XYZ file of C-alpha atoms in Angstrom:
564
model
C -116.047 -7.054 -95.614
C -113.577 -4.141 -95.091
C -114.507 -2.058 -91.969
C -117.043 -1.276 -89.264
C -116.790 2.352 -90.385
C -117.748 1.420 -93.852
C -120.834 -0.194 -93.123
C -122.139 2.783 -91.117
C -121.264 5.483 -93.857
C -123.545 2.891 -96.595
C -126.614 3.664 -93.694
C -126.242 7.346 -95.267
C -128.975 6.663 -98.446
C -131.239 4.438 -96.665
C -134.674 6.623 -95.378
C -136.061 3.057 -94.456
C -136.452 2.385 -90.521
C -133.142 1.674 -88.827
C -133.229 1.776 -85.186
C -136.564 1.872 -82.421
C -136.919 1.365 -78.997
C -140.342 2.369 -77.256
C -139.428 6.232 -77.313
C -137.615 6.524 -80.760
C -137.302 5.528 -84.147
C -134.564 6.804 -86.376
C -134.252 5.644 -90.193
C -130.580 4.278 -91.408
C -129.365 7.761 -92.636
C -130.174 9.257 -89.177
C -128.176 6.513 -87.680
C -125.785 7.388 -89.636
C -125.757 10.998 -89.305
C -126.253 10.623 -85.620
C -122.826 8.715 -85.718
C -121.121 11.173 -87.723
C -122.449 14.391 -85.303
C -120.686 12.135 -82.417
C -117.781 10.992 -83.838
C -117.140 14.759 -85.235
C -117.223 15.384 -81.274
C -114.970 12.699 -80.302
C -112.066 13.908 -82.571
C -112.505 17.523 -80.501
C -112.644 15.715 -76.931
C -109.974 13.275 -77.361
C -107.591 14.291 -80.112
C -104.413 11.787 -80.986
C -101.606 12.137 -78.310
C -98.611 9.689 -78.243
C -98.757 7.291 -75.452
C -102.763 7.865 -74.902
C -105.732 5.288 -76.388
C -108.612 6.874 -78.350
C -111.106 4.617 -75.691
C -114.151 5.123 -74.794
C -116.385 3.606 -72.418
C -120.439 3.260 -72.418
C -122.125 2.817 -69.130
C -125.352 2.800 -70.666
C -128.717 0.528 -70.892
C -129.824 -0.775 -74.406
C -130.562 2.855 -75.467
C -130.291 4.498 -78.894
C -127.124 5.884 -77.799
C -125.752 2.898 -77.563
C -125.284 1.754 -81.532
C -124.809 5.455 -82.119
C -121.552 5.810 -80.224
C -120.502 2.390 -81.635
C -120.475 3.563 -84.947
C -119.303 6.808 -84.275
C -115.909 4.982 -82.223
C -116.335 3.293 -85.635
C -115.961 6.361 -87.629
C -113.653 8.330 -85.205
C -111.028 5.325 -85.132
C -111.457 5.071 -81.686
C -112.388 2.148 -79.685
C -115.358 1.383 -77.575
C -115.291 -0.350 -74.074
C -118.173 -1.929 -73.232
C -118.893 -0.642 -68.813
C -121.228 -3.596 -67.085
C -123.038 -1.060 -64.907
C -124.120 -4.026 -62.144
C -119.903 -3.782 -61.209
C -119.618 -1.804 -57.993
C -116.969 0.706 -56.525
C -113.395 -0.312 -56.761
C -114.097 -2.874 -59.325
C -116.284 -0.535 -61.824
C -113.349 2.444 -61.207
C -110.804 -0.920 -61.794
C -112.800 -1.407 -65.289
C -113.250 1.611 -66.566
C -108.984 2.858 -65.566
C -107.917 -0.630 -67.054
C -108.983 0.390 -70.957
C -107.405 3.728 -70.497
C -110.972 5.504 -71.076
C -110.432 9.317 -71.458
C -114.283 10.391 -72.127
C -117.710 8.106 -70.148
C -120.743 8.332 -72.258
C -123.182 7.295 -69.362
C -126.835 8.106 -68.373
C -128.363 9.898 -65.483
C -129.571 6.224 -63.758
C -126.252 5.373 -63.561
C -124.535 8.459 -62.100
C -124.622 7.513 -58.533
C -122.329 4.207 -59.543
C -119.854 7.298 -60.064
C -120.072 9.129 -57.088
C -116.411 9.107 -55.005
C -114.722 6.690 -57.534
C -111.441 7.829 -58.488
C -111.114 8.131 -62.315
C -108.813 10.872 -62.326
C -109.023 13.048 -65.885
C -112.025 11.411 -67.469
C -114.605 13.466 -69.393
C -118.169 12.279 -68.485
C -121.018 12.746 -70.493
C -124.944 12.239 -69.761
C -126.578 11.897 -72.466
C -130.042 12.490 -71.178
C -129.239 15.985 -70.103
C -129.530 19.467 -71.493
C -125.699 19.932 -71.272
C -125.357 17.057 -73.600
C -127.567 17.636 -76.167
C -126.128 21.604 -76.355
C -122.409 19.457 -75.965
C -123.547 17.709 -79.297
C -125.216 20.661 -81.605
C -122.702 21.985 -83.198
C -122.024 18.825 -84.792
C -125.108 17.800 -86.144
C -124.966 17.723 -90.268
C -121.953 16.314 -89.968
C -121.699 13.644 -92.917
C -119.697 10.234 -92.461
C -117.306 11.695 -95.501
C -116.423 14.827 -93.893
C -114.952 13.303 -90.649
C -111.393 13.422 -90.120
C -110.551 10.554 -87.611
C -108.374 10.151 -84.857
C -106.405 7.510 -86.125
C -106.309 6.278 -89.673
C -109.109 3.432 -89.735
C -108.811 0.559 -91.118
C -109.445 -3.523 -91.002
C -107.290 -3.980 -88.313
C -108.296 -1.123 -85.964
C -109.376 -1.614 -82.621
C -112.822 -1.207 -82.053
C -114.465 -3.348 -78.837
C -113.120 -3.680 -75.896
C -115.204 -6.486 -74.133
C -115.201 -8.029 -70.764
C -115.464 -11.901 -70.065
C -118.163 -11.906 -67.435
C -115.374 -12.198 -65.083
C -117.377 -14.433 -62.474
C -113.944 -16.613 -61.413
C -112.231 -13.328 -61.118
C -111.311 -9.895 -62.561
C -112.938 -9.530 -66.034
C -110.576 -9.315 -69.341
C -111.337 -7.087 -72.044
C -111.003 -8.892 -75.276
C -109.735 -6.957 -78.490
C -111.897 -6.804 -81.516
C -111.097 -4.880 -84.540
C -113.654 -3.840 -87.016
C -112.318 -6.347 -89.504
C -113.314 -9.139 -87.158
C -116.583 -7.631 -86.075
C -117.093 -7.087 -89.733
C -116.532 -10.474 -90.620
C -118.465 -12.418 -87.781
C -121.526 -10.160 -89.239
C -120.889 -10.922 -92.417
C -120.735 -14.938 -91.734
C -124.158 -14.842 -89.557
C -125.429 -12.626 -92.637
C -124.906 -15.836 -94.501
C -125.630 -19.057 -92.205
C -129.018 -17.612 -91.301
C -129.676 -15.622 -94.328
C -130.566 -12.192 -92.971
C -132.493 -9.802 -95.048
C -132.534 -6.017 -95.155
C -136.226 -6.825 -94.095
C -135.388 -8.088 -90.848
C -135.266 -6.594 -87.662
C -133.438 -7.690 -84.834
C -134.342 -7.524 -81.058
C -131.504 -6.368 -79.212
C -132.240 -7.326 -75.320
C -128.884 -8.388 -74.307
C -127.129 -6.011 -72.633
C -124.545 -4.147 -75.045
C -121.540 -4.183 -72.975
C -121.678 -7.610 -73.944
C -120.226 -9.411 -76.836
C -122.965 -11.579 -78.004
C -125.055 -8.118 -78.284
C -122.789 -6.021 -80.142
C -121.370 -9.557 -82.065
C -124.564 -11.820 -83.013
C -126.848 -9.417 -83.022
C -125.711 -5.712 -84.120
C -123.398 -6.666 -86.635
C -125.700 -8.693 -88.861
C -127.833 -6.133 -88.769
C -125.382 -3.475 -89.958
C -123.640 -5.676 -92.624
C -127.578 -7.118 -93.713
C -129.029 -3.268 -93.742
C -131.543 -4.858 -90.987
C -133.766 -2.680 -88.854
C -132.612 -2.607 -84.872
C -134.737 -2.621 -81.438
C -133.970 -2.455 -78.250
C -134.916 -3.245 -74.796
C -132.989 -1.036 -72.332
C -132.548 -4.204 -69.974
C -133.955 -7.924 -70.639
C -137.244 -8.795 -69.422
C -139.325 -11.794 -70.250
C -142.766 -9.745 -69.537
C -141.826 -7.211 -72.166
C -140.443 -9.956 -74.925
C -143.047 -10.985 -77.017
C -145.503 -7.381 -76.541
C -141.856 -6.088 -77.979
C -141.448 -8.873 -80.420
C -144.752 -7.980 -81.818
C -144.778 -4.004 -81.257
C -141.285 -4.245 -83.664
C -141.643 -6.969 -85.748
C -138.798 -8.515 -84.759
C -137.478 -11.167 -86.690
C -134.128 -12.538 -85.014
C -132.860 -12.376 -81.786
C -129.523 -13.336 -79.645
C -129.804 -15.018 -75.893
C -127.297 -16.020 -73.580
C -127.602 -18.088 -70.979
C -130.877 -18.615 -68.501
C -132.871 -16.016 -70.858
C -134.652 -18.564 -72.279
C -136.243 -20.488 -69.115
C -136.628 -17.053 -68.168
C -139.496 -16.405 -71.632
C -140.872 -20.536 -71.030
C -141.437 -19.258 -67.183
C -144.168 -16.591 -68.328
C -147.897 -17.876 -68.335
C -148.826 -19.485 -71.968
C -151.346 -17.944 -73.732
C -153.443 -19.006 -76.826
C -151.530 -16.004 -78.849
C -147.754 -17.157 -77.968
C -147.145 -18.161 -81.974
C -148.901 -14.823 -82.973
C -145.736 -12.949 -83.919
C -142.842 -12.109 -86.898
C -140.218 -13.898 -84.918
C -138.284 -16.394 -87.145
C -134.905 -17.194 -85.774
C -132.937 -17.061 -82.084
C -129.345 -17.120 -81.560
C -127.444 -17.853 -78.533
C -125.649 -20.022 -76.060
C -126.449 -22.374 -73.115
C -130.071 -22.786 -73.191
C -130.233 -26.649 -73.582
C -131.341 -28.936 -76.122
C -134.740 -29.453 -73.895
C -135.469 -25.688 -73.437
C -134.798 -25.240 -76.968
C -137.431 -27.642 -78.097
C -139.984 -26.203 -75.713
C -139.515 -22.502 -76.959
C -140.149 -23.956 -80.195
C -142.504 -25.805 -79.716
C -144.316 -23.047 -77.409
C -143.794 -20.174 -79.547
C -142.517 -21.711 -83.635
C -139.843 -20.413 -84.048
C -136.211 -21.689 -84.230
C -133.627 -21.707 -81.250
C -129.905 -22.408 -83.154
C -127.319 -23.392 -80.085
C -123.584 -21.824 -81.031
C -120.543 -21.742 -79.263
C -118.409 -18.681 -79.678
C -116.572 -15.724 -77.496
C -116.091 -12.503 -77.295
C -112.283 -14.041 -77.844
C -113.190 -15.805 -81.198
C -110.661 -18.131 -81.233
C -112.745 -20.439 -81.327
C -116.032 -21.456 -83.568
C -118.545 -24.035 -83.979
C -120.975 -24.166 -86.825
C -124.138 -25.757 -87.333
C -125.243 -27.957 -90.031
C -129.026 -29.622 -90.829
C -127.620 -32.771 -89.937
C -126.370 -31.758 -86.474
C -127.260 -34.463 -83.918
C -129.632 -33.580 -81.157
C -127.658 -32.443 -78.042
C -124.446 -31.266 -80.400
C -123.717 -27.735 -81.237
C -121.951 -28.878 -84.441
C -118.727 -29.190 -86.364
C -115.508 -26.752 -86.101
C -115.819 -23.978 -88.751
C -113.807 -24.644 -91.819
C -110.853 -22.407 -90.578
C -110.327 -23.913 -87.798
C -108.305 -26.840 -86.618
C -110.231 -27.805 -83.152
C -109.498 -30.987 -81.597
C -110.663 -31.701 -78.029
C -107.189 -32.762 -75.647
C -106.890 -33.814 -72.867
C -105.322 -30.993 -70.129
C -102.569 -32.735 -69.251
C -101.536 -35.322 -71.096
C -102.155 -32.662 -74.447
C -103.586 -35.946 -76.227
C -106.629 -35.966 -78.464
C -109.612 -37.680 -76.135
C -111.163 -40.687 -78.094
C -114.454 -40.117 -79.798
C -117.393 -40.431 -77.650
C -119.239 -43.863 -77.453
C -122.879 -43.599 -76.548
C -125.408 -46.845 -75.524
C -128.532 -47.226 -77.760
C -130.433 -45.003 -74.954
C -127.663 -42.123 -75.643
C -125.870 -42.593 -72.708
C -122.292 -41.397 -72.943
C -120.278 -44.562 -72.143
C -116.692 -42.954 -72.091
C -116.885 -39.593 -70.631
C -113.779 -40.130 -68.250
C -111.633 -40.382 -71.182
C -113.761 -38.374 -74.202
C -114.110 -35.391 -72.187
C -111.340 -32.806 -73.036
C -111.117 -28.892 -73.109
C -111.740 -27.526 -76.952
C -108.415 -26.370 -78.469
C -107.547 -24.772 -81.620
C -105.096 -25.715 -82.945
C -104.813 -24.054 -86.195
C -104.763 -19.882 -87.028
C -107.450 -18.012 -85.333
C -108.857 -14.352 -85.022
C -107.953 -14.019 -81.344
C -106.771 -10.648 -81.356
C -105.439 -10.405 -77.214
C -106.576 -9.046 -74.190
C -106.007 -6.072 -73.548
C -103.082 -5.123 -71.146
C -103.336 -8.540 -69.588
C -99.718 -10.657 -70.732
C -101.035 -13.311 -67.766
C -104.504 -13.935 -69.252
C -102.786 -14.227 -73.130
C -100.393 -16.510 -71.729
C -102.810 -18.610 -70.258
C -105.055 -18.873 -73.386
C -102.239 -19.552 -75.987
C -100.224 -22.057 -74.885
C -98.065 -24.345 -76.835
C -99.244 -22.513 -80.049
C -102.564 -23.701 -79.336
C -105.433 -21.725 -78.709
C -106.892 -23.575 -75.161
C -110.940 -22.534 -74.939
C -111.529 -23.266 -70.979
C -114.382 -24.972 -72.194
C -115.178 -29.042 -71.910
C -116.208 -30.820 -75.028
C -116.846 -34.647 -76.370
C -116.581 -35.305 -79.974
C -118.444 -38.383 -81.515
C -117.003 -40.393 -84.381
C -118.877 -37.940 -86.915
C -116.742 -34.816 -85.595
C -119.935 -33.451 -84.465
C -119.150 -31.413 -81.072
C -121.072 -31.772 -77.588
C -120.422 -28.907 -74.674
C -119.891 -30.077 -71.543
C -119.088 -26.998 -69.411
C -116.408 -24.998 -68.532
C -113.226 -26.187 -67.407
C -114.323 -24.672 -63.871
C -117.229 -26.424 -63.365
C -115.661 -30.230 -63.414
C -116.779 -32.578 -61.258
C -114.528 -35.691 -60.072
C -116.888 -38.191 -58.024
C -115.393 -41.644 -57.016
C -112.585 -40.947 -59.355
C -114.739 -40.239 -62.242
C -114.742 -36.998 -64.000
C -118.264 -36.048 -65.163
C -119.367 -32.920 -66.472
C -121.720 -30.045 -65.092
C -123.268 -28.802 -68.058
C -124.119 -33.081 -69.333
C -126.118 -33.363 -65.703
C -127.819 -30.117 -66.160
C -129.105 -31.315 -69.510
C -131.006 -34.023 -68.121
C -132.364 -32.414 -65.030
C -133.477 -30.040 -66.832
C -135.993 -32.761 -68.072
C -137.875 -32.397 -64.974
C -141.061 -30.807 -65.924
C -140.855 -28.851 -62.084
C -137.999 -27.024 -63.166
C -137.842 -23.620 -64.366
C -133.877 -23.362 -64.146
C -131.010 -26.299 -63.331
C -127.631 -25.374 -62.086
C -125.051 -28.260 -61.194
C -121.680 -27.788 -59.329
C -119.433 -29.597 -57.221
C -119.209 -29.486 -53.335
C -115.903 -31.331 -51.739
C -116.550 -34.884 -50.531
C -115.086 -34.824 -46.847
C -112.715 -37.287 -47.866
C -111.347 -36.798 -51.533
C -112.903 -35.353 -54.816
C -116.463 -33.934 -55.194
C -119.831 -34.272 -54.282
C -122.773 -33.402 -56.960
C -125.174 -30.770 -55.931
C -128.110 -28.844 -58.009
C -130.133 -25.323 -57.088
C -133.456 -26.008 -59.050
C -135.514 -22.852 -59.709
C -139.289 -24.082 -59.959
C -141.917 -23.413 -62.342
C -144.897 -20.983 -60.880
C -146.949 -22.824 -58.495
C -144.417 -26.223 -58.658
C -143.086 -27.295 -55.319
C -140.424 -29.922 -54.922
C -141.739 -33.489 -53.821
C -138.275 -35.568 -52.828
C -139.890 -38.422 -54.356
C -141.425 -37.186 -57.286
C -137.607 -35.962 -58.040
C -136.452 -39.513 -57.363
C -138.068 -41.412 -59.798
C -137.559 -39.127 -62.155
C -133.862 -39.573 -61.812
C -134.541 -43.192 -62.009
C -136.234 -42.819 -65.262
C -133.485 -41.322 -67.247
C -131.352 -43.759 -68.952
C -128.410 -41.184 -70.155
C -127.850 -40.599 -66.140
C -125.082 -41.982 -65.044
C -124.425 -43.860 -61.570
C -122.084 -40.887 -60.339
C -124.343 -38.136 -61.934
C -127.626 -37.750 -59.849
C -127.402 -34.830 -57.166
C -126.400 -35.725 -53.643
C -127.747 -32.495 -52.827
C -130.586 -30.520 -54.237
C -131.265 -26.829 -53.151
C -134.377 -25.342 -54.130
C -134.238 -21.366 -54.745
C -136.510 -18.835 -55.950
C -134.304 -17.917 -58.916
C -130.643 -18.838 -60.012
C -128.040 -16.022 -59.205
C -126.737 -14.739 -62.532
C -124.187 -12.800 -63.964
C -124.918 -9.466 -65.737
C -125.136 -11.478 -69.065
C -127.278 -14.382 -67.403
C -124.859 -16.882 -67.067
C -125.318 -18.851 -64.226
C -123.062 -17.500 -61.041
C -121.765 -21.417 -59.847
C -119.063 -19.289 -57.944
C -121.986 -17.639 -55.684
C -123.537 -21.379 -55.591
C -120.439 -22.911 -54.566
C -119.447 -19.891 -51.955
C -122.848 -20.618 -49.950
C -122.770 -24.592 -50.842
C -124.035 -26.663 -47.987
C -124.583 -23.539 -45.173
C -127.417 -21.819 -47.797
C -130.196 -20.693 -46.451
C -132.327 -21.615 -49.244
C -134.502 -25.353 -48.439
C -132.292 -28.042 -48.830
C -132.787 -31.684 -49.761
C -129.930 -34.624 -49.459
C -129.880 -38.171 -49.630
C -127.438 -39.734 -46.788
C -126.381 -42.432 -48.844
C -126.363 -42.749 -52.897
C -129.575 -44.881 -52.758
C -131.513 -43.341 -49.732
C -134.480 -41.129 -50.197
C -134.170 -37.175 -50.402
C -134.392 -35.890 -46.844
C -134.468 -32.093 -45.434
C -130.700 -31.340 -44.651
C -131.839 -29.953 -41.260
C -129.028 -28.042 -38.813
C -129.104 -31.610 -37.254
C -127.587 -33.355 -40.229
C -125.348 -30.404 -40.932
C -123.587 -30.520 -37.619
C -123.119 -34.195 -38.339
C -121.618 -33.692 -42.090
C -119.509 -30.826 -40.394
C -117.953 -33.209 -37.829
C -117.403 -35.386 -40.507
C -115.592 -32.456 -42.888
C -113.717 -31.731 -39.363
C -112.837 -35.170 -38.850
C -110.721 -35.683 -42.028
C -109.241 -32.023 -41.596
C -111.183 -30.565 -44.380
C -113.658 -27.638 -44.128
C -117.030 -27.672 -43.922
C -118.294 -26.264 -47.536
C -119.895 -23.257 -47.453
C -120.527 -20.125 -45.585
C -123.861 -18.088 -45.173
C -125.258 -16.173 -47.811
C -124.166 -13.056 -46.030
C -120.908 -13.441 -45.787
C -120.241 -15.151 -49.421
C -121.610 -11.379 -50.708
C -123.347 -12.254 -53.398
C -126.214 -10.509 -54.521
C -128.886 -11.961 -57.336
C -128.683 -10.313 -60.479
C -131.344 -9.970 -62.856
């Protein structure tokens, strides 16, 4: 597909609608032109100098700006780093210093996340502002052929710069040239058969790979219209689905229980939308959307990384993602043994039989597309590793190849020597017609391995009834004996990350001393009982008794706000 740059100098022609959100609409050759005025003012403010990056950063919502300054990095030969603006002080000033960013495109809103940090030499810009609208005149007319870039562009220039979520720790900004981003557009153009016709609903957040991956790129390469929603909001979706005529749209994470929580209405199918495109929302949840709204939820599994894809095919089995892309050598091993796992064996009620042994982290172990972290030797060491390409991510294959997630590496549970999964549990509590949301983690057992415990986020108007939750964990045949929660909190939402991935680190920080209402059973096959301060002191002599400590600490001190 060539380059980034390439595809925004072909918008130049095209007087169709390109790009909307509730207070604009530009047509393709304004996005274009508006991409050529900024890039024309990025070769004046940050001019090619041995030893110093062409980066940028964007601390910006889901605003026009946003797309414009990608394809003007695009055009400039410059490089964009994507600024999550819920990061806060040292950490945000850590982010924004550890790309090398010489010039901040940000917005007024987000000024006072500025204020004292020490970012030495960097050029800010507001772009809703008089100063940067007079900043950017002079360079309006510019045409995509005229510009001179910074640095000769090409397939393998660096273009993204985008953070893991960085919820175990301090994020990584993963390289991605415009050949890549190119390409990953190009493929989605073709699995899902994109038309210049379409229009796709950008609510992601930007600074975020699926975004700017899934969602932008298709677009570009398919000549699709673009809308945005500044941030995600499940009020706004469908009113926006149907004020745009949106067509296709990427999720992430709990975005999805987040739409099935709004009230039905008689008019949820009334809409354009044909296709979603995302990651973790659950073989149940994806049914319901569906079936609520008609249109089709497709479960992937890729990264910001890409060293790593899945694809799926019609005859994907429920509950899989798929098979490995045809490039791709994956194979799921075992950590440390480096083994293949066996295929997964499943009883005629789907229960997986094996998951002690078929469990394994995803590998490939063939060529891929990762293109590095940048600046980080320790993280790149730690993903490639005996010339293997290690995911962090838990899969089962069955004896088709077809490819089942089962959570990040992190969120492993060993009960009674067993290794289950988090993400396998989650799947079938998520069942429970209660529950809005479904997070599973481990808590230490006060003698050796883990514990289960879930946070359930209920439906409006649902309360929890310890029994009702019972026998429904007696119904379900794919449970396992070590799987159902020892402990269930019940909380008004699930902490997220900025890209609404669920924040287990938070969960586990607060474990058994949350405030939230608490329900455990004593022993496996007692009934659910409030975990009052009476039982905890008794668990916490326990914990003290075998020298371990007691899990948890309170909400206040674990510092971890809810973000939405």
């Amino acid at each position: 597909m060539g380059t980034v740059a390439e595809l925004v100098r072909r918008q130049w022609d095209d007087h169709r609608t390109g790009l909307r959100d509730e207070h604009t609409t530009l047509t393709h050759h304004q996005v274009a032109a508006g991409a050529a005025a900024r890039a024309a003012l990025l070769t004046e403010l940050m001019p090619d100098r041995p030893g110093s990056e062409p980066h940028l950063g964007l601390l910006l919502d889901n605003t026009p700006e946003y797309p414009l300054w990608l394809g003007a990095a695009a055009l400039a030969g410059a490089a964009v780093a994507g600024i999550n603006p819920t990061r806060r002080g040292a950490e945000l000033a850590r982010d924004i210093r550890h790309t090398d960013c010489r010039v901040l495109i940000t917005q007024r809103a987000h000024l006072p996340l500025l204020d004292g940090l020490p970012l030495p030499g960097l050029r800010i810009l507001v772009t809703d502002t008089e100063a940067y609208r007079a900043l950017l005149a002079p360079y309006e007319g510019t045409a995509p052929d005229e510009l001179v870039p910074v640095r000769p562009v090409g397939p393998d220039s660096r273009l993204l710069l985008s953070f893991t979520s960085g919820s175990t720790g301090a994020p990584k900004a993963a390289v991605c040239s415009q050949g890549r981003l190119a390409a990953a557009g190009a493929s989605l153009v073709s699995h899902f058969g994109i038309r210049a016709e379409d229009t796709h609903y950008i609510c992601m957040p930007m600074f975020h790979g699926n975004a700017v991956i899934a969602d932008w790129a298709p677009a570009l390469v398919a000549g699709a219209g673009i809308a945005l929603r500044a941030r995600f909001s499940a009020s706004r979706f469908l009113p926006d689905v149907r004020a745009f005529g949106a067509t296709y749209f990427t999720y992430v994470g709990r975005a999805v229980q987040y739409l099935l929580a709004t009230p039905e209405t008689p008019h949820d199918r009334d809409h354009s939308l044909r296709l979603g495109f995302g990651t973790e929302a659950g073989a149940v949840d994806a049914a319901r959307f569906e079936a609520r709204y008609g249109a089709r939820l497709v479960e992937g599994y890729g990264s910001s990384e890409g060293g790593a894809a899945i694809q799926r095919t019609p005859d994907t089995p429920p509950g899989a993602i798929g098979r490995a892309a045809p490039a791709d050598d994956l194979a799921v091993v075992d950590q440390e043994t480096r083994r293949e796992c066996p295929a997964a064996r499943f009883s005629p009620a789907g229960v997986l039989l094996n998951a002690d042994e078929a469990v394994g982290e995803l590998v490939n172990r063939g060529r891929n597309p990762f293109e590095g972290y940048w600046r980080n030797p320790e993280a790149m060491a730690a993903r490639l590793r005996d010339g293997w390409y290690w995911t962090g991510d838990l899969f089962y294959r069955d004896a088709d190849g077809f490819l089942y997630f089962a959570g990040r590496t992190d969120d492993r549970l060993r009960v009674d020597s067993e290794n289950l999964a988090a993400a396998m549990i989650e799947n079938i509590l998520a069942r429970w017609e209660r529950a809005a949301g479904v997070a599973v983690y481990a808590v230490p057992d006060p003698a050796a391995g883990d514990q289960v415990m879930a946070a359930l986020a209920l439906r409006p108007g649902a309360a929890f009834d310890p029994a009702a939750f019972a026998d429904f964990l007696a119904a379900q045949s794919d449970l396992g004996t070590k799987m159902p929660p020892r402990f269930v909190r019940v909380v008004p939402e699930l902490p997220l990350t900025a890209t609404n991935k669920i924040h287990r680190v938070a969960l586990r920080r607060t474990a058994l001393a949350s405030p939230d209402p608490t329900w455990w059973r004593p022993t496996p096959t007692a009934p659910y009982e409030p975990l009052t301060p009476k039982a905890r002191e008794v668990l916490r002599a326990e914990y003290a008794e075998r020298g371990h400590p007691f899990p948890g600490q309170p909400a206040t001190e674990a510092g971890q706000p809810r973000e939405r």
